[in-house]
């Protein structure tokens, strides 16, 4: 699961030097149960389940203050976004599987409809 | 045809664990010219060398290839071995099968294959080697030290004490460097000026030391033992032989708006100035960019008030040319520009200062005469926040990747000094790690925490802003308690990263000395030759080589001095016989080689040549082999392929490439 977060975010959480600049900068710090500086080490430790259940995913403003200030290019907002993506995509998975596309294709179908179908999730 | 011996070293398990040394011996046995091949556990040992010597004699070898470690390690060893057995030392080639092969590969089959290829290339080269004779060059018994801070002063004093003349070139009007700006020094808390100024005076009074202050190195030519250096003595517009340093002119100068660099621009100075009271030489300098006389042609008050008649508006830059045997680079450091860290409000609020600025605020000769005051309103502060690692240890465009090394200690020093002198001031330090390796260093830091109640907070500051009451709000985090920290403070002190002086790039280019990605000068070997540059005759002293504190700087300065003395004590240096030679029939006199030669070794002559029976006078390149260092730049630049390097001829290199590609 940690590998998944690392792959989606494109971030190497091991670059973190635990300086806390992200949490020091974060405007939503007080609202969060897991603070931005904890994200990197929790991904490294494999504690992704706790992150998936965390309130922080919905409190993070995605203001990118931590991305701007992080001296180690860990960019916690991107890690948080990756975990958030995992939660959203978990809900039954995507409605459309890429493997099913070729047989559904017809020349009248607008491309946007295909793209939109990928964004719809089964409840 | 050469008779070549190939000697494959195991280097214990360093090579033999990854390269099948028996297979290498088998593979090279049938190479052209090879008439002997053997492997051995340690070729560099006396037994290994004896093996080589015996083989040379027994098989009448004319050349040898040693497959071993980098030539940087043992080329000299094996050349001597060959010489002792009666072989010309330049008939030895090293195939580097350790650093270039066994250490960087894991798969034995692949590594063995590569070792064989490297051996083949070396054999192909030896087949074309010719005996070379090393020449000799004289040593100029005079040293140049670039930079007059504590590093340069110490190196210069040590060289001068050994009996050799030394010139110090310092770009600012006085020697002393950054240490002169410091208030106290850790971990003993003695006053920086009290221990530095005796060194400054010693250098100034030393019969073997010549000071060129307000001067810069303009041009460096030549090579180890024989550098020709042009020094520009910038015009001070004050006759230093007449100026008594009375400072009447500096007091009367009406142009007083510009910042005083010595006090980090926290106060102002006149256009004519002496940087500080103990400046050496104690001579005024006119800053032409600020001087009313130079801008408008009027004023001239300094000239009127100078009773010694020392002011000379007509003074010109002077150029000095001198020969040196060795050069010490001691160009020091500067503070990282922290204006990029806008979250700390450094540019917006005068109460946010760097640690060097705080040194000046705490110093008796500083802008507040040594009283700790807020720069915004000159009031006594009640709370001070220190922020560590500003610009150090990051990997973004605004950070330096390295630890600046001195900040933990000077911050503990500042915190302690403030708590000692003003017990009512609360001091908070935001840190990532406290790094205090050094004699009595950790004890010093613990004293700040345990005896002086300095509040150390593990965490960073996210932002600083001004409150309506004029004080500063600090938002940070305490990672131990996982809590947000909000503080109201009167001052914020930034422990800004240190970086090499800007001028070092220019100096390094002139000296052909290499610098790393951070502009620190590179050592010849990071462990075994830490005070030598890879460029022969160039030595490193102080922070120009890497962040370090005063005791370390002084030690390194002494070490560099010993290396210089060791060089200057020699009457002759053995020169490298691998020098460039032009083929007269191919040279078209285009000057491409002379333009790229870093040593000024190439000249041109008009000479009659016989080109297949056609006699004509042509302009031809000639190489002064005493100056040529064999870098090979000319051989690559020559469009007609006329330039060749002895010991590394185009034929030899191509034979190596052919052997690798076979």
mmCIF file of C-alpha atoms in Angstrom, chain A residues 18-21 24, chain B residues 387-388 429-432 457-461 476-480:
data_model
loop_
_atom_site.group_PDB
_atom_site.id
_atom_site.type_symbol
_atom_site.label_atom_id
_atom_site.label_comp_id
_atom_site.label_asym_id
_atom_site.label_seq_id
_atom_site.Cartn_x
_atom_site.Cartn_y
_atom_site.Cartn_z
ATOM 1 C CA UNK A 18 11.674 15.490 10.139
ATOM 2 C CA UNK A 19 12.087 19.226 10.479
ATOM 3 C CA UNK A 20 8.376 19.911 10.840
ATOM 4 C CA UNK A 21 8.354 22.889 8.496
ATOM 5 C CA UNK A 24 4.688 24.724 11.233
ATOM 6 C CA UNK B 387 15.663 29.633 13.914
ATOM 7 C CA UNK B 388 18.270 27.062 12.901
ATOM 8 C CA UNK B 429 15.593 28.004 19.759
ATOM 9 C CA UNK B 430 13.786 26.109 16.996
ATOM 10 C CA UNK B 431 16.030 23.278 15.792
ATOM 11 C CA UNK B 432 15.870 20.194 13.558
ATOM 12 C CA UNK B 457 12.103 23.358 20.621
ATOM 13 C CA UNK B 458 12.459 20.417 18.214
ATOM 14 C CA UNK B 459 10.675 21.730 15.150
ATOM 15 C CA UNK B 460 10.683 24.465 12.572
ATOM 16 C CA UNK B 461 9.090 27.863 12.233
ATOM 17 C CA UNK B 476 6.014 26.941 14.647
ATOM 18 C CA UNK B 477 5.654 23.349 15.660
ATOM 19 C CA UNK B 478 6.956 21.221 18.516
ATOM 20 C CA UNK B 479 7.439 17.767 17.035
ATOM 21 C CA UNK B 480 8.075 16.102 20.399
#
